[in-house]
Coordinates of C-alpha atoms in Angstrom, one line a residue:
Chain A
M1 CA 27.0 109.1 28.3
T2 CA 27.8 112.3 27.8
D3 CA 30.6 114.3 29.8
T4 CA 28.7 116.6 32.9
V5 CA 30.1 120.0 33.1
Q6 CA 31.0 121.5 35.7
T7 CA 29.2 124.2 37.2
P8 CA 31.1 126.7 39.2
E9 CA 29.0 125.9 42.7
A10 CA 30.3 122.2 42.3
K11 CA 34.1 123.4 41.5
A12 CA 34.4 125.5 44.8
A13 CA 32.7 121.6 46.5
Y14 CA 34.9 119.6 44.9
D15 CA 38.2 122.5 46.2
A16 CA 36.8 122.6 49.9
R17 CA 36.3 118.8 49.9
W18 CA 39.5 118.5 48.5
A19 CA 41.6 121.4 50.6
R20 CA 39.7 120.1 53.7
V21 CA 41.7 116.5 53.2
M22 CA 44.8 118.7 52.7
D23 CA 44.8 120.4 55.5
C24 CA 44.6 117.6 57.1
V25 CA 47.4 116.2 55.1
Q26 CA 49.3 118.8 56.0
L27 CA 48.7 118.4 59.9
R28 CA 46.6 122.3 59.6
R29 CA 43.1 122.4 61.2
P30 CA 40.6 122.2 58.5
D31 CA 37.1 123.7 58.8
R32 CA 35.9 120.8 59.4
M33 CA 36.0 117.5 59.9
P34 CA 36.7 115.2 56.8
I35 CA 34.3 112.5 56.3
G36 CA 36.2 108.9 53.7
M37 CA 33.2 107.1 52.5
Q38 CA 34.7 103.2 50.8
P39 CA 32.5 100.7 50.3
T40 CA 32.8 98.0 48.2
F41 CA 29.8 95.2 48.3
W42 CA 27.6 97.9 50.7
L43 CA 26.8 99.1 47.5
A44 CA 25.4 96.1 46.9
K45 CA 22.9 96.1 49.7
Y46 CA 22.3 100.0 49.4
G47 CA 20.8 100.2 45.9
G48 CA 19.4 96.4 46.4
M49 CA 21.7 94.2 43.8
T50 CA 23.2 90.6 44.1
C51 CA 26.9 91.4 45.4
R52 CA 27.4 89.3 41.3
E53 CA 24.6 92.2 40.3
L54 CA 27.3 94.2 40.8
M55 CA 30.4 92.6 39.7
Y56 CA 28.9 92.5 36.4
D57 CA 26.5 94.9 35.6
Y58 CA 28.4 98.0 35.0
E59 CA 25.9 100.9 33.7
R60 CA 23.8 99.8 37.1
T61 CA 26.6 99.3 39.7
A62 CA 27.5 103.0 38.4
A63 CA 24.3 104.5 39.4
V64 CA 24.0 102.9 42.6
A65 CA 27.8 104.3 43.3
E66 CA 27.1 107.6 42.0
R67 CA 23.4 107.5 44.3
A68 CA 25.6 106.7 47.5
I69 CA 28.0 109.7 46.5
L70 CA 25.2 111.9 46.2
E71 CA 23.1 110.8 49.0
F72 CA 26.3 111.4 51.4
E73 CA 28.3 113.6 50.3
P74 CA 31.8 112.2 51.4
D75 CA 34.8 115.0 50.9
C76 CA 36.5 112.1 49.2
H77 CA 35.3 108.1 48.3
S78 CA 37.5 106.1 46.9
P79 CA 36.8 104.3 43.5
M80 CA 34.0 102.6 44.4
F81 CA 33.1 101.8 40.9
L82 CA 36.5 99.7 39.6
A83 CA 37.1 98.3 43.1
S84 CA 32.9 96.8 42.6
A85 CA 32.8 96.0 39.3
S86 CA 35.2 94.0 38.1
G87 CA 33.3 90.2 37.1
R88 CA 32.9 90.3 33.8
A89 CA 37.5 91.3 33.6
L90 CA 38.4 88.7 36.6
E91 CA 36.6 86.6 33.8
A92 CA 37.7 87.2 31.1
M93 CA 41.0 86.7 32.7
D94 CA 39.8 83.3 34.0
F95 CA 41.4 84.7 37.2
K96 CA 42.7 82.1 39.7
Q97 CA 43.3 83.9 42.6
L98 CA 39.9 85.2 43.3
Q99 CA 36.7 83.9 44.1
W100 CA 33.9 85.5 43.2
P101 CA 30.3 85.4 42.9
G102 CA 28.6 82.7 39.8
H103 CA 32.9 81.7 40.4
G104 CA 33.5 79.8 43.7
V105 CA 30.6 81.6 45.9
G106 CA 27.4 82.4 46.0
D107 CA 25.8 85.0 44.2
N108 CA 25.3 87.3 47.5
Q109 CA 28.4 86.7 48.7
P110 CA 32.5 89.2 48.3
F111 CA 35.0 88.0 46.4
Q112 CA 37.5 86.6 48.7
Y113 CA 40.5 85.6 47.8
L114 CA 42.7 81.9 47.6
D115 CA 45.9 81.9 50.0
R116 CA 48.4 79.5 48.1
E117 CA 51.7 79.0 47.5
Y118 CA 52.4 80.8 43.9
M119 CA 56.1 80.7 44.3
K120 CA 57.7 77.7 45.2
A121 CA 59.8 77.5 47.8
D122 CA 63.0 76.7 45.3
E123 CA 62.5 79.0 42.8
Y124 CA 63.6 82.2 44.6
D125 CA 66.8 82.5 42.5
E126 CA 64.7 82.2 38.9
F127 CA 62.7 85.7 40.2
L128 CA 65.5 86.9 41.7
E129 CA 67.8 86.2 38.8
D130 CA 64.9 86.9 35.9
P131 CA 61.9 88.6 37.7
T132 CA 60.0 88.6 34.3
G133 CA 61.7 85.2 33.0
F134 CA 59.6 83.9 36.0
Y135 CA 56.5 85.8 35.7
F136 CA 56.0 84.7 31.4
R137 CA 57.4 80.7 33.2
K138 CA 55.6 80.4 35.6
Y139 CA 53.7 82.8 37.5
L140 CA 51.8 84.4 35.4
P141 CA 50.2 80.5 34.0
R142 CA 49.0 80.0 37.8
V143 CA 47.4 83.3 38.5
A144 CA 45.5 83.6 35.5
G145 CA 44.4 80.8 32.7
V146 CA 45.1 83.3 30.2
F147 CA 48.9 83.5 30.0
E148 CA 48.4 79.7 29.8
G149 CA 50.9 78.4 27.3
L150 CA 53.4 81.1 28.4
D151 CA 55.5 78.9 29.7
E152 CA 56.7 77.8 26.3
L153 CA 58.1 81.2 26.0
P154 CA 62.3 81.0 25.5
T155 CA 64.3 83.6 27.6
L156 CA 63.9 85.9 25.8
P157 CA 67.3 87.5 26.3
G158 CA 69.1 84.5 25.1
M159 CA 68.1 85.6 22.3
Y160 CA 70.0 88.4 19.9
Y161 CA 71.0 89.3 16.5
T162 CA 69.8 86.8 14.4
R163 CA 68.9 84.6 16.7
L164 CA 65.8 87.3 17.7
V165 CA 64.6 86.2 14.5
M166 CA 64.2 82.5 14.7
G167 CA 63.9 82.5 18.6
S168 CA 60.7 84.0 17.3
R169 CA 59.4 80.7 16.3
A170 CA 58.3 80.6 19.6
F171 CA 55.2 83.0 19.1
A172 CA 53.6 81.3 17.0
K173 CA 53.7 77.9 18.8
P174 CA 50.0 76.9 18.9
A175 CA 49.5 77.3 23.0
V176 CA 51.7 80.2 23.0
R177 CA 49.8 82.1 19.6
Q178 CA 46.3 80.8 22.2
A179 CA 47.2 82.6 25.6
L180 CA 48.4 86.1 22.8
E181 CA 44.8 86.0 22.0
R182 CA 42.7 85.1 24.8
M183 CA 44.9 87.8 26.6
V184 CA 43.9 90.2 23.9
T185 CA 40.4 89.5 24.1
A186 CA 41.2 90.3 28.6
G187 CA 43.0 93.0 27.5
E188 CA 39.7 95.0 26.1
E189 CA 37.0 93.7 29.0
A190 CA 39.3 95.7 31.2
E191 CA 40.0 98.6 29.1
R192 CA 36.3 98.5 28.8
L193 CA 36.0 98.8 32.9
F194 CA 38.8 100.8 33.2
N195 CA 37.2 103.5 30.8
R196 CA 33.6 102.5 32.1
H197 CA 35.6 103.6 36.4
M198 CA 37.3 107.1 34.8
A199 CA 33.7 108.1 32.9
F200 CA 33.0 107.7 36.7
E201 CA 35.4 109.8 38.0
N202 CA 35.3 112.4 35.5
K203 CA 31.4 112.8 36.5
M204 CA 31.9 112.7 40.3
T205 CA 34.9 115.3 39.9
A206 CA 32.6 117.6 38.1
L207 CA 29.6 116.8 40.3
G208 CA 32.6 118.1 42.8
Y209 CA 33.3 115.0 44.4
P210 CA 36.8 114.0 45.3
A211 CA 38.5 110.6 44.7
S212 CA 40.5 108.9 47.7
Y213 CA 43.4 107.9 45.2
M214 CA 42.8 106.1 42.2
F215 CA 45.5 103.5 42.5
S216 CA 46.8 101.0 45.2
S217 CA 49.5 99.7 46.0
I218 CA 51.4 97.6 49.0
S219 CA 54.1 96.8 50.5
P220 CA 57.5 94.6 49.6
Y221 CA 56.9 92.1 52.4
D222 CA 53.0 91.8 51.8
Y223 CA 53.6 91.4 47.9
I224 CA 56.7 88.3 48.0
A225 CA 54.0 87.0 51.2
D226 CA 50.7 87.3 49.8
Y227 CA 50.6 87.0 46.6
F228 CA 53.7 85.1 46.4
R229 CA 54.9 82.3 48.6
G230 CA 51.4 82.8 50.8
A231 CA 50.7 83.1 54.3
K232 CA 51.9 79.5 56.1
Q233 CA 55.3 79.3 53.4
I234 CA 56.4 83.3 54.0
M235 CA 56.1 82.6 57.8
T236 CA 58.3 79.9 58.1
D237 CA 61.3 81.4 55.4
L238 CA 61.7 84.1 57.8
F239 CA 64.2 81.1 59.2
R240 CA 64.7 78.9 56.8
R241 CA 64.7 81.6 54.1
K242 CA 66.3 85.1 55.3
D243 CA 68.9 86.3 53.1
K244 CA 66.8 85.3 49.7
L245 CA 63.2 86.9 51.4
H246 CA 66.2 90.1 52.1
Q247 CA 67.0 89.9 48.0
M248 CA 63.5 89.5 46.8
L249 CA 63.0 92.3 49.9
E250 CA 64.9 94.3 47.9
K251 CA 64.4 93.5 44.2
V252 CA 60.4 94.2 44.5
R253 CA 60.6 97.5 45.7
I254 CA 62.6 99.0 43.9
I255 CA 59.8 97.1 41.4
I256 CA 56.5 97.9 43.5
T257 CA 58.2 101.8 43.6
R258 CA 58.6 102.7 40.1
T259 CA 55.7 101.2 39.4
T260 CA 53.5 102.7 41.6
I261 CA 55.0 106.1 40.6
E262 CA 54.2 106.4 37.5
A263 CA 50.7 104.7 38.0
V264 CA 49.7 107.6 40.0
K265 CA 51.7 110.3 38.2
A266 CA 49.4 108.9 35.1
S267 CA 46.6 108.8 37.2
G268 CA 46.4 112.8 38.1
N269 CA 45.5 111.8 41.5
P270 CA 48.3 112.6 44.5
F271 CA 47.5 109.8 46.6
V272 CA 48.2 106.3 46.9
F273 CA 46.4 103.6 49.1
I274 CA 48.3 100.6 50.0
P275 CA 46.2 98.1 52.3
T276 CA 48.9 96.8 54.6
H277 CA 48.3 93.1 56.1
W278 CA 51.5 91.6 57.8
A279 CA 52.5 94.6 59.8
P280 CA 50.2 93.5 63.3
D281 CA 51.0 93.5 66.2
S282 CA 50.5 90.0 66.6
F283 CA 51.6 88.7 63.5
M284 CA 55.8 88.5 63.5
S285 CA 58.2 90.1 66.8
D286 CA 58.9 93.4 67.0
Q287 CA 62.6 92.5 65.7
Q288 CA 60.9 90.5 63.6
F289 CA 58.7 93.9 61.9
M290 CA 61.8 96.1 62.5
T291 CA 64.0 93.5 60.4
F292 CA 61.9 92.5 56.9
W293 CA 58.3 94.5 57.2
W294 CA 59.1 97.7 57.7
P295 CA 62.2 98.5 56.4
P296 CA 61.6 98.3 52.6
F297 CA 58.2 99.7 52.9
R298 CA 59.5 102.6 54.7
Q299 CA 61.8 103.3 52.1
M300 CA 59.6 103.1 49.6
L301 CA 57.4 105.8 52.0
L302 CA 60.7 108.0 51.4
D303 CA 60.7 107.5 47.3
L304 CA 57.0 108.3 47.2
I305 CA 57.3 110.8 48.9
A306 CA 60.1 112.3 47.0
A307 CA 58.2 112.0 44.2
D308 CA 55.5 114.6 45.4
I309 CA 52.6 111.3 46.0
I310 CA 50.7 111.4 49.3
P311 CA 51.0 107.7 51.1
I312 CA 47.5 106.0 53.0
P313 CA 49.1 103.2 54.7
M314 CA 46.0 101.2 55.3
W315 CA 47.2 99.6 58.4
E316 CA 45.3 97.0 59.2
S317 CA 44.0 94.9 62.0
D318 CA 46.3 95.7 65.3
C319 CA 49.1 98.1 65.4
T320 CA 49.8 99.8 68.2
K321 CA 53.0 98.0 69.3
R322 CA 54.3 98.9 66.1
L323 CA 53.1 103.1 66.5
E324 CA 57.0 104.1 67.4
H325 CA 58.4 102.9 64.7
I326 CA 56.1 103.9 61.5
A327 CA 56.3 107.5 63.5
D328 CA 59.8 107.4 61.4
I329 CA 59.1 109.6 58.1
P330 CA 58.7 113.1 57.0
A331 CA 56.3 115.5 59.0
G332 CA 52.9 116.0 57.1
K333 CA 53.4 113.9 53.6
C334 CA 51.2 110.8 55.1
I335 CA 47.8 109.7 55.9
Y336 CA 47.3 106.6 58.6
W337 CA 44.1 104.8 58.7
F338 CA 44.0 102.2 61.0
E339 CA 41.9 99.8 61.5
R340 CA 41.4 98.3 64.8
T341 CA 44.6 100.8 66.1
D342 CA 43.1 102.6 69.6
M343 CA 42.8 106.2 68.0
V344 CA 43.9 107.8 70.4
K345 CA 46.6 106.3 71.6
A346 CA 48.1 107.2 67.6
F347 CA 47.5 110.6 67.7
E348 CA 49.0 110.5 70.5
V349 CA 52.1 108.9 69.1
L350 CA 52.0 110.0 65.8
G351 CA 49.4 113.8 65.5
D352 CA 52.1 115.4 64.7
V353 CA 54.0 113.2 62.4
V354 CA 50.4 112.0 59.6
A355 CA 46.9 112.6 58.8
L356 CA 44.9 110.0 60.7
R357 CA 42.2 108.0 58.8
G358 CA 39.2 105.6 60.2
N359 CA 38.2 104.2 62.2
L360 CA 34.8 102.8 63.6
S361 CA 34.7 99.3 64.5
P362 CA 32.9 97.0 61.8
S363 CA 31.1 95.2 64.6
M364 CA 29.5 98.2 65.9
M365 CA 29.2 99.4 62.3
T366 CA 26.6 96.1 61.4
T367 CA 25.0 94.9 64.4
G368 CA 24.8 97.9 66.6
Q369 CA 22.5 100.4 66.7
P370 CA 22.9 104.5 65.1
H371 CA 23.3 106.1 68.2
E372 CA 25.9 103.8 68.9
V373 CA 27.1 104.9 65.7
D374 CA 26.7 108.7 66.7
A375 CA 28.8 107.9 70.3
A376 CA 31.6 106.2 68.8
V377 CA 31.9 108.9 66.0
K378 CA 31.9 111.0 69.4
H379 CA 34.3 109.9 70.6
L380 CA 36.7 110.5 68.5
V381 CA 35.9 114.2 67.4
D382 CA 36.1 114.9 71.1
N383 CA 39.5 112.5 71.8
V384 CA 40.9 113.0 68.4
F385 CA 39.8 115.7 66.3
N386 CA 39.2 118.3 68.9
K387 CA 42.3 118.1 70.4
G388 CA 44.1 119.1 66.9
G389 CA 43.9 115.8 65.3
S390 CA 44.4 115.5 61.6
L391 CA 41.5 112.9 61.0
I392 CA 39.7 111.9 58.7
L393 CA 36.4 110.1 60.0
D394 CA 35.9 106.6 58.0
C395 CA 35.6 103.2 59.3
A396 CA 38.0 100.9 60.0
F397 CA 38.1 99.4 57.3
G398 CA 35.4 101.0 54.6
I399 CA 32.0 100.3 55.1
P400 CA 32.1 96.6 56.4
D401 CA 29.4 95.8 53.4
E402 CA 27.0 94.5 55.8
T403 CA 26.6 97.7 57.3
P404 CA 23.0 98.5 57.7
V405 CA 22.3 101.8 55.9
E406 CA 20.5 103.6 58.8
N407 CA 24.0 103.2 60.7
V408 CA 26.3 104.6 57.7
R409 CA 23.8 108.5 57.7
A410 CA 24.0 108.2 61.4
M411 CA 28.3 108.3 60.9
F412 CA 28.1 111.0 58.3
D413 CA 25.3 112.5 60.5
A414 CA 27.3 112.4 63.8
A415 CA 30.4 113.6 61.6
R416 CA 28.6 116.9 60.5
K417 CA 26.7 117.8 63.9
Y418 CA 30.8 117.3 65.5
G419 CA 32.9 117.8 63.5
G420 CA 32.2 121.1 62.5
Chain B
M1 CA 74.1 57.6 72.1
A2 CA 71.7 58.3 75.1
L3 CA 69.0 61.4 73.6
D4 CA 70.0 64.2 75.6
D5 CA 66.7 65.3 76.0
S6 CA 66.8 69.1 77.0
A7 CA 68.6 69.6 73.7
L8 CA 66.0 68.6 72.0
V9 CA 63.8 70.1 73.9
A10 CA 66.0 73.0 73.3
A11 CA 66.1 73.1 69.5
I12 CA 62.2 73.0 68.9
A13 CA 62.0 75.7 71.9
D14 CA 64.4 77.7 70.3
M15 CA 63.2 77.5 66.1
D16 CA 66.8 75.2 65.6
E17 CA 64.9 72.9 62.8
D18 CA 68.3 71.4 61.5
V19 CA 69.1 70.4 65.1
A20 CA 65.6 69.3 66.3
L21 CA 65.5 67.1 62.8
E22 CA 68.9 65.7 63.1
L23 CA 68.3 64.9 67.1
A24 CA 65.5 63.0 67.0
R25 CA 66.3 60.9 63.4
G26 CA 69.6 59.7 65.6
A27 CA 67.8 59.0 68.9
L28 CA 65.2 56.4 66.5
N29 CA 68.0 55.2 64.9
D30 CA 68.9 54.5 68.6
G31 CA 66.4 52.9 69.7
C32 CA 65.0 55.8 71.7
E33 CA 61.1 55.2 72.0
P34 CA 58.5 57.1 70.2
Q35 CA 56.2 57.8 72.5
H36 CA 59.2 59.7 74.0
I37 CA 59.9 61.5 71.2
L38 CA 56.6 62.4 72.0
D39 CA 56.1 63.7 75.0
L40 CA 59.8 65.5 74.6
C41 CA 57.9 67.9 71.6
R42 CA 54.5 68.4 73.6
A43 CA 57.3 69.5 76.7
A44 CA 58.4 71.9 74.2
M45 CA 55.6 73.1 72.7
D46 CA 55.0 74.7 76.3
I47 CA 57.9 76.8 76.1
V48 CA 56.7 77.7 72.8
G49 CA 53.2 78.0 73.9
A50 CA 54.3 79.7 77.4
R51 CA 56.8 82.2 75.0
F52 CA 54.0 83.3 72.8
E53 CA 51.9 84.3 75.5
Q54 CA 54.4 86.4 77.0
G55 CA 54.9 88.2 73.7
E56 CA 58.3 87.0 72.9
Y57 CA 56.7 84.4 70.0
F58 CA 54.1 85.3 67.2
L59 CA 52.5 83.2 64.5
P60 CA 55.7 82.7 62.8
E61 CA 57.2 80.6 65.7
L62 CA 54.1 78.5 66.2
M63 CA 53.9 77.6 62.9
M64 CA 57.8 76.9 62.5
A65 CA 56.6 74.8 65.7
G66 CA 54.3 73.2 64.0
E67 CA 56.2 72.6 60.8
M68 CA 59.2 70.4 62.8
L69 CA 56.1 68.5 65.3
E70 CA 54.7 67.6 61.7
Q71 CA 58.3 66.4 60.5
I72 CA 59.4 64.4 63.8
G73 CA 55.4 63.2 63.8
A74 CA 56.3 61.2 60.5
M75 CA 58.6 60.2 61.4
V76 CA 58.3 58.8 65.4
K77 CA 54.9 57.2 63.5
P78 CA 55.6 54.3 61.8
L79 CA 57.6 53.1 64.7
M80 CA 54.6 52.7 66.6
L81 CA 52.3 50.2 67.3
A82 CA 49.3 50.1 65.8
G83 CA 47.3 50.8 68.7
E84 CA 49.0 53.2 70.5
A85 CA 48.6 55.6 67.6
D86 CA 45.4 55.1 67.5
A87 CA 45.5 55.1 71.5
A88 CA 47.3 59.2 70.5
A89 CA 45.1 59.6 67.9
S90 CA 42.0 59.4 70.4
A91 CA 42.9 61.1 73.6
G92 CA 41.7 63.8 75.3
P93 CA 38.2 65.3 74.7
V94 CA 37.4 66.6 71.6
V95 CA 36.9 70.3 70.4
M96 CA 34.6 71.2 66.7
I97 CA 36.1 73.8 64.6
G98 CA 35.3 75.1 61.8
T99 CA 34.5 78.0 60.0
V100 CA 31.5 79.5 59.0
H101 CA 29.7 79.3 55.7
G102 CA 29.9 81.9 53.0
D103 CA 33.9 82.5 54.5
L104 CA 37.0 80.0 52.8
H105 CA 39.6 81.7 54.9
D106 CA 41.3 79.3 57.2
I107 CA 45.0 80.3 58.0
G108 CA 43.6 81.0 61.4
K109 CA 41.5 78.3 61.7
N110 CA 44.1 76.0 60.9
I111 CA 46.7 77.2 63.4
V112 CA 44.2 77.2 66.9
T113 CA 43.5 73.8 65.2
F114 CA 47.1 73.3 65.7
M115 CA 47.5 74.8 68.9
L116 CA 44.7 72.9 70.7
E117 CA 46.0 69.7 68.9
V118 CA 49.8 70.2 70.9
N119 CA 47.7 71.0 74.4
G120 CA 46.4 67.7 74.3
F121 CA 42.8 68.0 72.3
K122 CA 41.9 65.8 70.7
V123 CA 40.2 68.1 67.4
V124 CA 37.7 68.0 64.9
D125 CA 38.2 69.8 62.4
L126 CA 35.2 70.7 59.9
G127 CA 37.0 72.6 57.0
I128 CA 35.5 76.2 55.9
D129 CA 32.9 77.5 54.8
V130 CA 30.9 74.8 56.8
P131 CA 27.3 74.8 56.4
V132 CA 25.2 75.0 59.2
K133 CA 24.1 71.7 59.4
T134 CA 26.9 69.6 59.1
F135 CA 28.1 71.6 62.7
I136 CA 25.0 69.3 63.9
D137 CA 25.5 66.6 62.3
K138 CA 28.9 66.9 63.1
I139 CA 28.3 67.9 66.8
K140 CA 25.6 65.4 67.2
E141 CA 28.3 62.4 65.9
H142 CA 31.3 63.9 67.9
Q143 CA 29.8 65.2 70.8
P144 CA 32.3 68.0 71.7
V145 CA 32.6 69.5 74.6
V146 CA 33.9 72.9 72.5
V147 CA 33.2 73.8 69.7
G148 CA 35.3 77.0 67.9
L149 CA 33.7 79.5 65.1
S150 CA 35.9 81.1 62.8
G151 CA 35.3 83.9 60.7
F152 CA 37.6 86.4 58.7
L153 CA 34.9 88.4 57.2
T154 CA 32.5 90.3 59.0
L155 CA 29.4 88.3 56.6
A156 CA 30.9 85.7 59.2
F157 CA 28.6 87.6 62.3
D158 CA 25.8 86.5 60.8
S159 CA 26.8 82.9 59.4
M160 CA 28.2 82.4 63.5
K161 CA 24.7 84.2 65.0
E162 CA 23.0 81.4 62.8
T163 CA 25.3 78.5 63.6
V164 CA 25.3 79.0 67.0
D165 CA 20.9 79.9 67.1
A166 CA 20.7 75.6 65.2
I167 CA 22.5 74.8 67.6
A168 CA 20.2 75.9 70.3
A169 CA 17.5 74.7 68.2
A170 CA 18.3 71.6 67.6
G171 CA 18.8 71.2 71.6
L172 CA 22.8 70.9 71.8
R173 CA 23.5 74.5 73.5
D174 CA 23.8 73.0 76.7
S175 CA 26.4 70.2 76.7
L176 CA 29.2 72.3 75.2
K177 CA 30.9 75.9 74.9
I178 CA 30.8 77.8 72.1
M179 CA 34.2 80.1 70.9
I180 CA 34.4 82.9 68.2
G181 CA 37.6 83.8 66.6
G182 CA 39.5 85.4 63.7
G183 CA 39.0 88.7 61.7
Q184 CA 36.9 91.4 62.9
V185 CA 35.8 89.4 66.5
D186 CA 35.2 91.3 69.5
E187 CA 33.2 91.8 72.7
T188 CA 30.6 93.2 70.1
V189 CA 30.0 90.0 68.3
R190 CA 30.6 87.4 70.7
A191 CA 26.9 89.4 72.2
Y192 CA 25.7 89.3 69.2
T193 CA 25.6 85.8 68.1
G194 CA 24.9 84.5 71.6
A195 CA 28.3 82.4 71.9
D196 CA 30.5 82.3 75.5
A197 CA 33.9 84.1 74.6
F198 CA 36.2 85.1 71.9
G199 CA 39.5 84.9 71.3
L200 CA 42.6 87.4 69.6
N201 CA 44.4 84.3 68.8
A202 CA 45.5 80.6 69.2
M203 CA 46.3 80.9 72.8
A204 CA 43.3 82.0 74.0
A205 CA 41.3 79.0 72.6
V206 CA 43.6 76.7 74.0
S207 CA 43.2 78.7 77.1
L208 CA 39.7 79.1 77.0
C209 CA 38.9 74.7 76.2
Q210 CA 41.8 74.8 79.8
E211 CA 39.7 76.8 81.6
W212 CA 35.8 75.4 80.7
L213 CA 37.3 71.6 81.6
G214 CA 38.3 73.1 84.4
R215 CA 42.1 72.2 84.4
A216 CA 45.6 73.3 83.8
K217 CA 46.5 71.5 80.9
A218 CA 44.4 68.6 78.6
A219 CA 45.6 65.1 78.9

């Protein structure tokens, strides 16, 4: 690979695309409606590859992703190489929270998350007292094989002065030594993946195409629900362990916010993508939402905004009943991406607060005809963008994996035909 | 001390787990008929279901109600005669449910299963990533009146369509209704798959089954 030099024309194109998106963020009228592109396994369909090949073949995946960006010329694109090509790194980690092609699902199926109880009900206190210790001894060995053995580490803050000398014997234990060696090997593969991702994004920048974001984050509630307690357990915790849940929400809010700010600053791209999982109308009552879900996330958004970061919460499913609540943030600082929430309704409530992104329906994109895609884009342009809405057109949650290529072409064509 | 029926019903319906379990345990220790306790659980679930439909309760309440019923069920079952337990388990029309092939998600399916069971349906749950052939074989074996196809991913659209088509090709389509649900399912997907109906939540699945069976409540 050689570095691609950015031509003046490519720089102008990059700047125009970037300005288009930033105009939306700042609630100014862009020269035309920007279009976002966020494929994952759709790239396999587009490139004539299996999902497994997409996850493992760095060079073919990078080539297909580049071809997609050059054909569709999106105003912003997701870090699609990184999102797709993680197979080798997952394998090197012996990662247990996902099943992916060749590891639990077929060669032509997307990866899928395994909802499990990764932190047990009686372990809240252990996490709260010493999150890092809990990670070493309990959490990490449960989520990836390379960490097995770290459970033999002592409580590190219990070592001091000369205790540190004898305490270091723990690192020579066979199980710990093996874990450390495997972690190094896994880290090297992750580094290769990251470097290839950066080379891809640097090339896209040189060719004139900005990334939508370079880092993803999570709400405090979803962090606990999805990756620690599991779906069934978190719902019962709302009744059985309210106080512990509140304490953990506060603890992880601080941790997530700090790490998000550090990572986003290091990436050089001010946006952060935050897919949400447990906010939808049907998942909890308004009172539960306003007690557990929204307050820590709102504080996180405020802290990110204060650090000059532009959050892109992706409001999964239908969040219509939440619109009035989530409007309570500073204006012109976020992009709210909606999946199933009616975009016209979202515009009515949030039009003077945030930019909007989305939300062509997955069922229409995957089973519909190009003329139906055209009509759906026109509907959003007529009822949101042309009425002053700061809309970034996109699919509901990225391009669904099974979407016919002609429907994606219809989406981009229609956006340019109707959106200026 | 005799059981205060309304107190047990209210405790379950109001999500007061500790009180509900204590009342149930105390009543059984005092010789209360196990079937009576189950009847009260059913009455409580009617209230929970109604509150869910009215938008007062959501998934967490359904999950908690399920937890309480499971624990009370575990207390009751050893006290029931074997025949009674079998009769209770086999009562009601059969609804077959499964997550279609290629999809590993089970939370929505499990909640639907639970709500159908507490509403008197016998549910045959085929699990996740269910091959088309398994649906066909199990339909022939259990003869369900309703088949529920669950799926969270967009790949499930095609899997659902394949399953519906295979049920028709096997000559089984006219003898049952098919409902779909989960994730991105909507009317467009229903039309694409050839299912009879789709539901947005667990109570919708119960309502569909009740409607198709022509009654307000299952036995």
